[in-house]
Coordinates of C-alpha atoms in Angstrom, one line a residue:
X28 CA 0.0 0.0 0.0
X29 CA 1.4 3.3 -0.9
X30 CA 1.7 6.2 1.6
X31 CA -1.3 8.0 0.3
X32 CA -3.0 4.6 0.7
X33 CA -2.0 4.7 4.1
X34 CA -3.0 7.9 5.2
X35 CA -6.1 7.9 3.5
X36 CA -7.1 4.6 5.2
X37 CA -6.1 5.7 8.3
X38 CA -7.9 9.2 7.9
X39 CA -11.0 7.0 7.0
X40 CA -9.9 5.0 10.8
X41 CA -10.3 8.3 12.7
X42 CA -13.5 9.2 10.7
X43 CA -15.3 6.8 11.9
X44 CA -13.8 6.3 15.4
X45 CA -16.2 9.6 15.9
X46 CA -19.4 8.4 14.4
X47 CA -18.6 4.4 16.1
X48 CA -21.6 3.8 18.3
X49 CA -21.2 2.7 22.2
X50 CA -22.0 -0.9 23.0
X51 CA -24.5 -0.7 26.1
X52 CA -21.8 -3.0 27.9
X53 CA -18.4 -3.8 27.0
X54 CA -17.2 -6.7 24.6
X55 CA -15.7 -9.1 27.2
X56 CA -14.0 -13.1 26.9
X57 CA -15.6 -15.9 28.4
X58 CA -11.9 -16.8 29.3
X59 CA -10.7 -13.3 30.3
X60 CA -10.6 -14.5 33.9
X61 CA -7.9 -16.9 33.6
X62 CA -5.6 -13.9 32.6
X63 CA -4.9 -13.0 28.9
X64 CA -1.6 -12.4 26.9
X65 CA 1.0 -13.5 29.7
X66 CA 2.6 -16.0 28.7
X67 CA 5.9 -16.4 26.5
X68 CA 6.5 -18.9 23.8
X69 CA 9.3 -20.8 26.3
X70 CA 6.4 -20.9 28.9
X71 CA 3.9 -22.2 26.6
X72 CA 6.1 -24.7 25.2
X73 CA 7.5 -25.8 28.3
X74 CA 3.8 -27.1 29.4
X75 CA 3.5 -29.4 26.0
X76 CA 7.1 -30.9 26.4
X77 CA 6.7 -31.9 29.8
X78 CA 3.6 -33.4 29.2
X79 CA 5.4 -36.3 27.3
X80 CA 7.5 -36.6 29.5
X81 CA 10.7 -37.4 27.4
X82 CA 13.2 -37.7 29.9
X83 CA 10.8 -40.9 31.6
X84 CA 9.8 -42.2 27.9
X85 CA 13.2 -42.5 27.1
X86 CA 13.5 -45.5 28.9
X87 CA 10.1 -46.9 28.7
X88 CA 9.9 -46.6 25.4
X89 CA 13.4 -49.1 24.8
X90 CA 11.8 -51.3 27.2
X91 CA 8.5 -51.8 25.6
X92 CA 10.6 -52.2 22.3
X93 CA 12.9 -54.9 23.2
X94 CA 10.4 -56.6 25.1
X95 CA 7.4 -56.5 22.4
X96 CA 9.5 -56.4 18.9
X97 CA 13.0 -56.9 17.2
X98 CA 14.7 -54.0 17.5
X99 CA 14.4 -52.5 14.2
X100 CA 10.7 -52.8 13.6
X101 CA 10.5 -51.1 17.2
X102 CA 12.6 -48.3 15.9
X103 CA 10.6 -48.3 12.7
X104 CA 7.7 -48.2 14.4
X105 CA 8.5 -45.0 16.7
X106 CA 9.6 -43.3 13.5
X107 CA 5.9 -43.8 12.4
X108 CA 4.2 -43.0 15.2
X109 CA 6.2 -39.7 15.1
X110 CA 5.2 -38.9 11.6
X111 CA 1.7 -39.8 12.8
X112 CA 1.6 -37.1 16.0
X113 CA 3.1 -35.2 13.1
X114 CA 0.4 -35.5 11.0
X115 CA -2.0 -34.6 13.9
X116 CA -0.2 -31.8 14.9
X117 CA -1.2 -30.6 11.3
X118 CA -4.6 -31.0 12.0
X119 CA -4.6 -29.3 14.8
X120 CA -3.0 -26.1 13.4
X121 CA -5.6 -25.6 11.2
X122 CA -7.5 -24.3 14.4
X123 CA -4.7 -22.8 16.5
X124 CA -4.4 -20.7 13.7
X125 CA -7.7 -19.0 13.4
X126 CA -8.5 -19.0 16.9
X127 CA -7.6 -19.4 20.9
X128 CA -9.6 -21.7 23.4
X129 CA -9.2 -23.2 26.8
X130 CA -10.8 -26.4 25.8
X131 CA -8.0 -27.1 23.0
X132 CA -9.2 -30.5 20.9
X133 CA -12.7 -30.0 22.8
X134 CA -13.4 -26.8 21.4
X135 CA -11.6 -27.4 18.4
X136 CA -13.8 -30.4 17.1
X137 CA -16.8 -28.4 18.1
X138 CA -16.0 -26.2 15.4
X139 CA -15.7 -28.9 13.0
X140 CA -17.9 -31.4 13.6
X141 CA -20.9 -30.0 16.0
X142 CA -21.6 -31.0 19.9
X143 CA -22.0 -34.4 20.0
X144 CA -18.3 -35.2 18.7
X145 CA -17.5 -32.4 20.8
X146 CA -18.7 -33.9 24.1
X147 CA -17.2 -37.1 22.7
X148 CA -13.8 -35.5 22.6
X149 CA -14.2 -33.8 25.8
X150 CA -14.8 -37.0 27.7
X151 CA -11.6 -38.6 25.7
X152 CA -9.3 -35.5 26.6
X153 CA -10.7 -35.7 30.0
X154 CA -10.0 -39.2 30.3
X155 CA -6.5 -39.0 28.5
X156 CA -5.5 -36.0 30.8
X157 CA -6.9 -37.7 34.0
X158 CA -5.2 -40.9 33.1
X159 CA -1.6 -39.9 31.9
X160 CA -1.7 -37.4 35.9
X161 CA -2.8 -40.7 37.4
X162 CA -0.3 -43.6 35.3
X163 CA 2.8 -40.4 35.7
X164 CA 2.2 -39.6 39.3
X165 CA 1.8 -43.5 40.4
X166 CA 5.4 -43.9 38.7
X167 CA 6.5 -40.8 39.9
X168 CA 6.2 -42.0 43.3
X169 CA 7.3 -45.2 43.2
X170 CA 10.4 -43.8 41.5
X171 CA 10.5 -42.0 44.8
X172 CA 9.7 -44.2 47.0
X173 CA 12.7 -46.3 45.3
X174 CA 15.4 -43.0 46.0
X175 CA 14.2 -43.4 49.8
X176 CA 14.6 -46.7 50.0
X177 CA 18.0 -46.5 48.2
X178 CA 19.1 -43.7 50.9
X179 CA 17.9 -45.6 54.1
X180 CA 14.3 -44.4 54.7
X181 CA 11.3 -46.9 55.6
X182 CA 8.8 -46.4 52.9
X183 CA 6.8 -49.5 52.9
X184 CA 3.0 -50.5 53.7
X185 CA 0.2 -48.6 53.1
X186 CA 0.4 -45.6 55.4
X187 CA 3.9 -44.6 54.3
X188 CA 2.2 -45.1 50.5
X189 CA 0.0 -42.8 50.8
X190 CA 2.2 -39.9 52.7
X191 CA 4.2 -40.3 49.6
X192 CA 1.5 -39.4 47.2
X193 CA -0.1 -36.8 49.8
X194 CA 3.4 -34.6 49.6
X195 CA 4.1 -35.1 46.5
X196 CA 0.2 -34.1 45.2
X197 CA 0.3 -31.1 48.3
X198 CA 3.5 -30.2 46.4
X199 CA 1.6 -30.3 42.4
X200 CA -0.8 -28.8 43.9
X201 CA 0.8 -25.6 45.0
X202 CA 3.0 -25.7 41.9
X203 CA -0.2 -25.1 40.0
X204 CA -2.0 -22.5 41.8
X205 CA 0.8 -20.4 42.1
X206 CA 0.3 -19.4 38.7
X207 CA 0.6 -20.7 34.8
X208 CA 3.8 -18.9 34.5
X209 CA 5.7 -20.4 37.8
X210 CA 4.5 -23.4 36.7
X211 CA 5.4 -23.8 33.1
X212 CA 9.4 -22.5 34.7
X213 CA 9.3 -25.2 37.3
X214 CA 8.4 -27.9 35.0
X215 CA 10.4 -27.0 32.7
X216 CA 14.0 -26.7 35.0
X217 CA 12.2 -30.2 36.4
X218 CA 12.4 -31.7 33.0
X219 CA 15.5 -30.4 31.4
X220 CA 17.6 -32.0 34.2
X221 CA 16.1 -35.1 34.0
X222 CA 16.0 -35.0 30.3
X223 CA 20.1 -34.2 30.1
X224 CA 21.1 -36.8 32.3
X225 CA 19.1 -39.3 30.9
X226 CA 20.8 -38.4 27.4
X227 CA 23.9 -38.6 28.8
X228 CA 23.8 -41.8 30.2
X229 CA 22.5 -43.1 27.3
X230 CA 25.4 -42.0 25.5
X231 CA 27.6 -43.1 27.9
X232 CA 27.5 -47.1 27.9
X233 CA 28.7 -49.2 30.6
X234 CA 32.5 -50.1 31.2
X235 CA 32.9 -47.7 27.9
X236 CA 32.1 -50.6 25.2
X237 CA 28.6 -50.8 23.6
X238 CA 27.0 -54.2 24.9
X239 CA 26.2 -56.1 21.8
X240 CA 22.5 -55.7 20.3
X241 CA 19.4 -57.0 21.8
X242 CA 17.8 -60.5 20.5
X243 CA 15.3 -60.0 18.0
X244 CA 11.6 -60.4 20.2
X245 CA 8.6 -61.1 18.7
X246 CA 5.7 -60.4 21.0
X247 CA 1.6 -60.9 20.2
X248 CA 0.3 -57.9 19.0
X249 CA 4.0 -56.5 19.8
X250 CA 4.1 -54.2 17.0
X251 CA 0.8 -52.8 18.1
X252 CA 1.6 -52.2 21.6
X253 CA 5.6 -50.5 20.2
X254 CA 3.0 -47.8 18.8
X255 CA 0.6 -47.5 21.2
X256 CA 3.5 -46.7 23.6
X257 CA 5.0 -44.4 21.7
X258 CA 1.5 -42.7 20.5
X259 CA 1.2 -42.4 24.2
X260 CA 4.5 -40.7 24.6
X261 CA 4.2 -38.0 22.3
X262 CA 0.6 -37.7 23.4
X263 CA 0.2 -34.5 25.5
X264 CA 2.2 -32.3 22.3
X265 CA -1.4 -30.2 22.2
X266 CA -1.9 -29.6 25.9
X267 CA -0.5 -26.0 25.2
X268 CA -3.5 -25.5 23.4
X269 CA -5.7 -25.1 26.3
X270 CA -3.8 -22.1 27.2
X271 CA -4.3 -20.1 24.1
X272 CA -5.9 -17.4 25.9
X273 CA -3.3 -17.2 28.4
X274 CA -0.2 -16.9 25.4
X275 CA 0.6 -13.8 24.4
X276 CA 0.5 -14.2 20.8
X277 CA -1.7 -17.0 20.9
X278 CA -2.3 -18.2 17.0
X279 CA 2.0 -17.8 16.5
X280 CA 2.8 -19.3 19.7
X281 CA 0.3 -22.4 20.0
X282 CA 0.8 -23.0 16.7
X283 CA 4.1 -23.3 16.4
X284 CA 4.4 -25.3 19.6
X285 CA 2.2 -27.8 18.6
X286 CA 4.2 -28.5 15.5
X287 CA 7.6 -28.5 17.4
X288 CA 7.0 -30.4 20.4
X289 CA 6.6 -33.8 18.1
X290 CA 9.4 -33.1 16.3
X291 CA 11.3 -32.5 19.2
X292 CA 10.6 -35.3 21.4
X293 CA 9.4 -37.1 18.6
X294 CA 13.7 -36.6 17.7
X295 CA 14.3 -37.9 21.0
X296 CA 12.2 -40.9 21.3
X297 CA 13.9 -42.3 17.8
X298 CA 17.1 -41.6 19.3
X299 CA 16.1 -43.8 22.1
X300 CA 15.2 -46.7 19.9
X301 CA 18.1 -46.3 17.6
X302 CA 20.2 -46.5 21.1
X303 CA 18.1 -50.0 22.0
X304 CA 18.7 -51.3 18.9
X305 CA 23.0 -50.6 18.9
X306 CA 22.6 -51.4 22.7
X307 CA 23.4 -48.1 24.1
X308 CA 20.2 -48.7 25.9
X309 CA 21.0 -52.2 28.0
X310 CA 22.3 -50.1 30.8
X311 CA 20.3 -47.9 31.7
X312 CA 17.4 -50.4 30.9
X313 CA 18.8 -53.0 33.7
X314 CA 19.5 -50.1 35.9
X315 CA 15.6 -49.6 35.6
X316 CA 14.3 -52.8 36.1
X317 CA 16.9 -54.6 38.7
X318 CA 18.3 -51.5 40.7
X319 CA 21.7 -52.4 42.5
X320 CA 21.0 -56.0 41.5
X321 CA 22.2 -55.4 38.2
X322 CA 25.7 -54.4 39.4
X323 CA 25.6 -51.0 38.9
X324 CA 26.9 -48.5 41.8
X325 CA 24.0 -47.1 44.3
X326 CA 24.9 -43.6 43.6
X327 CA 23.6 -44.5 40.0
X328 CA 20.7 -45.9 41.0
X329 CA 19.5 -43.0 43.0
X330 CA 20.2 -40.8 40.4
X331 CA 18.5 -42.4 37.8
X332 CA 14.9 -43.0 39.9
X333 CA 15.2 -39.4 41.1
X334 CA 15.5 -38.3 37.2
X335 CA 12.9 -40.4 36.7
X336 CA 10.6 -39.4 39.4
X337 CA 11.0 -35.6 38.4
X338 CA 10.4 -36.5 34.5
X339 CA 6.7 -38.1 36.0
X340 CA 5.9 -35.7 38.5
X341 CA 6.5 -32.8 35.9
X342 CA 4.5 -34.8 33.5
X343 CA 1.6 -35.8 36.2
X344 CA 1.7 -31.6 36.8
X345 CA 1.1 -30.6 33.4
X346 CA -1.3 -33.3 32.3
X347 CA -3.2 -31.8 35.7
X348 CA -2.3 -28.3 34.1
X349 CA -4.0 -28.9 30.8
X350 CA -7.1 -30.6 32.2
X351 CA -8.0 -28.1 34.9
X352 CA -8.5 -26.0 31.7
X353 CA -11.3 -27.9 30.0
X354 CA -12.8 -28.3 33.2
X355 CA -13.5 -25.0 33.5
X356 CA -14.2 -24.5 29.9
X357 CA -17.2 -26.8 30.7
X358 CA -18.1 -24.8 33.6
X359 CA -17.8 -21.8 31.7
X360 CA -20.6 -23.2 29.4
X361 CA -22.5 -24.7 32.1
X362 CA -21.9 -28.2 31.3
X363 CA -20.3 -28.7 34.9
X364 CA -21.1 -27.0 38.1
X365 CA -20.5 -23.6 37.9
X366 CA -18.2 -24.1 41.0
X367 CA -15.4 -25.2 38.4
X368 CA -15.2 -21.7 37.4
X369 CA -13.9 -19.9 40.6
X370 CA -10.5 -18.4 39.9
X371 CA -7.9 -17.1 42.1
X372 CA -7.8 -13.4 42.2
X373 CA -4.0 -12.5 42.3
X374 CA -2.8 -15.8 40.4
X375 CA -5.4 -16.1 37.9
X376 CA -6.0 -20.1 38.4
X377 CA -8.7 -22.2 38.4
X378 CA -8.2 -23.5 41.4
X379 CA -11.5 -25.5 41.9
X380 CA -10.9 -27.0 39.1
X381 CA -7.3 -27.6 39.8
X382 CA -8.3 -28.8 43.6
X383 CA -10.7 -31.5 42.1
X384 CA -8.3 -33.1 39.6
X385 CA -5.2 -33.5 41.9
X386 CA -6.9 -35.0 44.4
X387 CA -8.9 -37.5 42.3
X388 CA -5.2 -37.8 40.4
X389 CA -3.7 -38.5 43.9
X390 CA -6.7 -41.1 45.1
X391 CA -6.5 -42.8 41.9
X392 CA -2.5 -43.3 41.8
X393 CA -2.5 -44.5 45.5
X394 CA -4.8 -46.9 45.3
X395 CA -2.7 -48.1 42.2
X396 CA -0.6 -51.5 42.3
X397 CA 0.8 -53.6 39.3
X398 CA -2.1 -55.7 38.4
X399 CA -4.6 -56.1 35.4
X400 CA -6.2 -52.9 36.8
X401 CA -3.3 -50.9 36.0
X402 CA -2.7 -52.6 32.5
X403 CA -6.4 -52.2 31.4
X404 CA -5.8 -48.3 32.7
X405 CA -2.7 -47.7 30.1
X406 CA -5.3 -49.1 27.2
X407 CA -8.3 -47.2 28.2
X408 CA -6.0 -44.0 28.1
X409 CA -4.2 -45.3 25.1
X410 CA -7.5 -45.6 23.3
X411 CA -8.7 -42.3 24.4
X412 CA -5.6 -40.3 22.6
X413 CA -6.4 -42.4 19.5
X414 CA -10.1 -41.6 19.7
X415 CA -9.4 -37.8 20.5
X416 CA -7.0 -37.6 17.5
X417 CA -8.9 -39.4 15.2
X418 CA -12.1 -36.7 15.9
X419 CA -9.6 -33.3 15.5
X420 CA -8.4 -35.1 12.0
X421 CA -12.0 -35.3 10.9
X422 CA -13.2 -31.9 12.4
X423 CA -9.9 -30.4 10.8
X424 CA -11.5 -31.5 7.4
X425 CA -15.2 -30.1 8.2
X426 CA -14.3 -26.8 9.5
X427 CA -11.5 -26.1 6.4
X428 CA -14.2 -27.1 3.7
X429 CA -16.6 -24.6 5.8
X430 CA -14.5 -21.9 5.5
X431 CA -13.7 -22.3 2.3
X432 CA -9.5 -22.7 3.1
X433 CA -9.1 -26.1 2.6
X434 CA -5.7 -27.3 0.7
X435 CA -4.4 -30.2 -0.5
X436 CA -2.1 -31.1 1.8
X437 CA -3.7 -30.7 4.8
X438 CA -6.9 -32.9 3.2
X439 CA -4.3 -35.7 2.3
X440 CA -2.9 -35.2 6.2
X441 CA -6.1 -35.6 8.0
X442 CA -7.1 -38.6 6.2
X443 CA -4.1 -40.4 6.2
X444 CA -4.2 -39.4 10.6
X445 CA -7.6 -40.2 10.7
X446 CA -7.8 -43.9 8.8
X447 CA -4.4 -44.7 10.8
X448 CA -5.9 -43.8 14.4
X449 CA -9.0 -45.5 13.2
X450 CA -6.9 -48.7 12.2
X451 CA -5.1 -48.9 15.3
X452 CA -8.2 -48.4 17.7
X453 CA -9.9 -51.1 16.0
X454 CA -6.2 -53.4 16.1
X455 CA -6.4 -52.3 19.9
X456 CA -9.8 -53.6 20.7
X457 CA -9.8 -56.8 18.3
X458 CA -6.1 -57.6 20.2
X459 CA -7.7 -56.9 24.0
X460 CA -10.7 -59.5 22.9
X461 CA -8.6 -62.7 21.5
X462 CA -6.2 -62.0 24.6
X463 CA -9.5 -62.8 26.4
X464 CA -10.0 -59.2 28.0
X465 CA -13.2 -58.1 28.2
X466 CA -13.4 -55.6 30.4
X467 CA -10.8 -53.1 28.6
X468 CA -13.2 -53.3 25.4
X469 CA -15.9 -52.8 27.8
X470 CA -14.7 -49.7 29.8
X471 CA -13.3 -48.1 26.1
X472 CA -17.3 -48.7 24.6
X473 CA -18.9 -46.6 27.3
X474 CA -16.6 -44.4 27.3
X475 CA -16.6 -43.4 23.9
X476 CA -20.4 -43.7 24.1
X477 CA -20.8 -41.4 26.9
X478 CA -20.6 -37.8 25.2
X479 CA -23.7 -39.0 22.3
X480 CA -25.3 -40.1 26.3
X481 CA -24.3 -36.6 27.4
X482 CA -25.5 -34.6 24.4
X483 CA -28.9 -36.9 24.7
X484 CA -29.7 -35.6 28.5
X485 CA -28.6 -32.0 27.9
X486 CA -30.6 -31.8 24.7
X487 CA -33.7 -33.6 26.6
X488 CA -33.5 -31.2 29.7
X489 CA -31.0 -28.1 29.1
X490 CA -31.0 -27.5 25.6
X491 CA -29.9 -24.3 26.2
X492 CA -26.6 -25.0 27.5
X493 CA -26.0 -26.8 24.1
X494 CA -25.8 -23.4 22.8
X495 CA -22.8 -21.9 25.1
X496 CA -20.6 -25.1 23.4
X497 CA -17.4 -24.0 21.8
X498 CA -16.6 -21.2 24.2
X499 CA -13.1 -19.1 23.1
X500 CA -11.5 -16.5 23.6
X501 CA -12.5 -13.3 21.2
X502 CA -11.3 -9.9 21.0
X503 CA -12.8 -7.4 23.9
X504 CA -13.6 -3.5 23.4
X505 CA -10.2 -2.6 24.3
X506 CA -8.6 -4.7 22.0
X507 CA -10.4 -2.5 19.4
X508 CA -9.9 1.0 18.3
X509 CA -13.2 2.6 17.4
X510 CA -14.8 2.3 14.7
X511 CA -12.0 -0.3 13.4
X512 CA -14.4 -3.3 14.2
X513 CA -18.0 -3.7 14.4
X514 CA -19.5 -5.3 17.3
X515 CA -23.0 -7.6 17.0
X516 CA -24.6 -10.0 19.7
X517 CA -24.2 -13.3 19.7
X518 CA -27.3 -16.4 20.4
X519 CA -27.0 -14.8 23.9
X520 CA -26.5 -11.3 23.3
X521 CA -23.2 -10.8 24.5
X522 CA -21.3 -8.4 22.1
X523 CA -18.7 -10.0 19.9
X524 CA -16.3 -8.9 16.8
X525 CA -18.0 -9.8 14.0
X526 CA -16.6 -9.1 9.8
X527 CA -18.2 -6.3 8.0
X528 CA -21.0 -3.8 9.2
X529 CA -23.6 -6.0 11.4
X530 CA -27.5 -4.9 9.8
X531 CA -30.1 -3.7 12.4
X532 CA -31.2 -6.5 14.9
X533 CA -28.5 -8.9 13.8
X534 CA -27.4 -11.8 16.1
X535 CA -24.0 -13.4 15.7
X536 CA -23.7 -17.3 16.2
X537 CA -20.9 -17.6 16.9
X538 CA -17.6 -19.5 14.7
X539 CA -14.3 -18.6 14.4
X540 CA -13.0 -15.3 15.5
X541 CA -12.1 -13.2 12.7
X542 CA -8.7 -11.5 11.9
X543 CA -9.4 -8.8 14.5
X544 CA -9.4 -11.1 17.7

């Protein structure tokens, strides 16, 4: 645009800045309570790695390969579940692009593919987010509890159990309230020492020779369960989506933390399988599973649980993070009791929300032992990321071909995601069945059933509330200079941004935000 351009534009700005009506109350977002445009890129993507928890996964994820496949069809196998989060994260930029929303996939399929798939994601991401706290923090402790016992303190029965996981959920908790800031900076310091020393040891092998490779396993359904793991892994690369309102340039920031955090871990977690398969890995994988019985020094030992133990905890503190979000998205639209909405005034938290999660997180982990239980957890949660991905692919498809921006690329993307997730959810259930379990099929069915359920009673007695769906965060008054925007009322007559001059009596319904917000 030329100068003239420019100052004639902007003359026509100032024009009608003095003929813009006033809005009978301001323009305000449903999220503006959790505290807008604070938080860096570092911050933001500090919250999505942790949620993997890379430093932890980079010794599970060896483990699961050398015990369920031959080394190089584990390593293959990561390498396509990384292209596959890859993919995802693809689909999911479509929305992070266009808008901000404390739900993240919730909100985001809402846009694409209505309420019902909405609710259905909502009770996946729940479920996923509830799950990974629960799995992380049970592991987390008992990586603890093992750097205790290692040092000389009495942590065993039942009482000295649960004072483990009561200090060490006290301790999340506080993390969290404190604020979204001090949090993201604590996990992230947490993770980055574990995650260095766990490199390191991995490069360094024992007696400084490389143990010869690993056997070649092969495993029922081991393929299956290699990428199921390592699905799992990566899963938690969109949590920092459900702090879009929070970033502070939300559709750059999300966006381009969604797509690095696969790729980065995603880099890591290969390099952890191409160190099983040379052998790199046998180390620290007997240190792991045998302690001081495997020969190595106690000093090692200790360190390795306490890395491992702050790599869970971090990850059982950010999985917490990102659901306390949705939770109060829901209460926001009055989907859950409104008392899921109270947020701390100086910190800006939801700390009802956050209150309720860690301790049902902390119940659920302490009353945790290794038994079917805890295996038919892992699939449930397993299944729920699949399922959860699977919807933003399709809703990524739906909501581009809406808006009349759909491309190529991304259309080739989302179908390849969506027909992979689909094949392995169906591989996951078929496999649980011929291994003779029922009851993970079972729990996976109704759980995947219960947002239609939920959509079903809301329409039947608060159809209303069906309407408040798909809450995000939009641009207020002040983000507006007069007479740059025009301002309409939504379904419920709140004032939003809409595009173009809104007519007499017009009522927005909602959709994206556009440019503006």
């Amino acid at each position: 645009m030329t100068s003239e351009g420019t100052m004639s534009a902007l003359s026509d700005a100032i024009t009608r800045s003095f003929s813009a009506e006033e809005l009978d109350r301001p323009a305000m977002s449903p999220l503006r309570a959790l505290g807008r445009r604070r938080l860096s890129g570092v911050e933001v993507l500090a919250q999505s790695v942790a949620t993997t928890a890379p430093a932890a996964s980079m010794v599970v994820l060896p483990m699961t390969m050398l015990r369920n496949a031959s080394p190089l069809v584990g390593l293959l196998t990561i390498l396509g579940a990384t292209i596959l989060i890859s993919l995802i994260a693809l689909c999911v930029t479509q929305f992070t692009r266009r808008q901000a929303a404390a739900g993240g996939l919730y909100s985001f399929v809402f846009q694409g593919l209505g309420t019902r798939a909405a609710l259905t994601t909502g009770v996946a991401v729940l479920v996923k987010y509830l799950g990974s706290a629960t799995l992380t923090l049970y592991s987390g402790s008992a990586a603890l509890t093992a750097v205790l016992r290692e040092v000389g303190v009495d942590v065993d029965g039942p009482v000295a159990t649960l004072a483990v996981h009561a200090v060490v959920a006290a301790a999340a908790l506080a993390v969290l309230v404190r604020g979204a800031r001090f949090a993201a900076l604590a996990i992230l310091a947490v993770e980055a020492g574990s995650l260095l020393f766990i490199v390191a040891l991995t490069l360094l092998p024992a007696a400084g020779t490389v143990p010869p490779p690993a056997e070649p396993v092969t495993a029922p359904h081991g393929v299956l369960y290699v990428a199921l793991g390592a699905i799992f892994a990566l899963a938690g690369f969109e949590s920092a989506t459900f702090f879009g309102p929070e970033a502070k340039r939300p559709l750059i920031t999300i966006t381009r933390t969604v797509l690095l955090t696969p790729m980065i871990c995603g880099g890591l977690f290969v390099f952890a399988a191409w160190a099983a398969w040379t052998g790199r890995s046998t180390t620290i994988v007997d240190v792991y599973l045998h302690g001081t019985d495997s020969g190595a020094p106690t000093l090692l030992v200790v360190a390795l649980n306490l890395g491992l133990a702050c790599s869970w905890l971090a990850s059982a503190t950010a999985s917490s993070h990102a659901a306390s979000r949705l939770v109060y998205t829901m209460g926001v639209e009055r989907l859950l009791p409104p008392f899921f909405t109270a947020v701390h005034r100086r910190f800006r938290t939801p700390y009802a929300a956050l209150l309720a999660i860690v301790l049902l997180v902390a119940a659920a982990s302490a009353l945790l032992a290794p038994s079917p239980v805890l295996d038919t957890l892992r699939d449930v949660v397993r299944a729920m990321v699949v399922a959860a991905y699977v919807l933003v692919a399709v809703a990524s498809i739906r909501f581009l071909r809406r808006i009349r921006e759909q491309t190529r690329g991304v259309l080739l993307a989302a179908f390849a995601a969506s027909l992979a997730g689909i094949a392995l959810l169906g591989y996951l259930l078929v496999a649980r069945i011929l291994d003779g379990d029922i009851a993970g099929p079972a729990v996976i069915a109704a759980l995947l059933s219960a947002g239609l359920l939920w959509h079903r009673r809301l329409l039947r007695r608060r159809p209303g509330d069906l309407d408040r769906v798909g809450a995000f965060d939009h641009a207020e008054s002040d983000d507006v200079l007069p007479g740059a925007g025009v301002f309409a009322p939504d379904a419920h007559g709140n004032p939003v941004l809409v595009a173009g001059r809104a007519p007499p009596g017009h009522r927005h319904r909602g959709g994206p935000p556009t440019d503006a917000s």
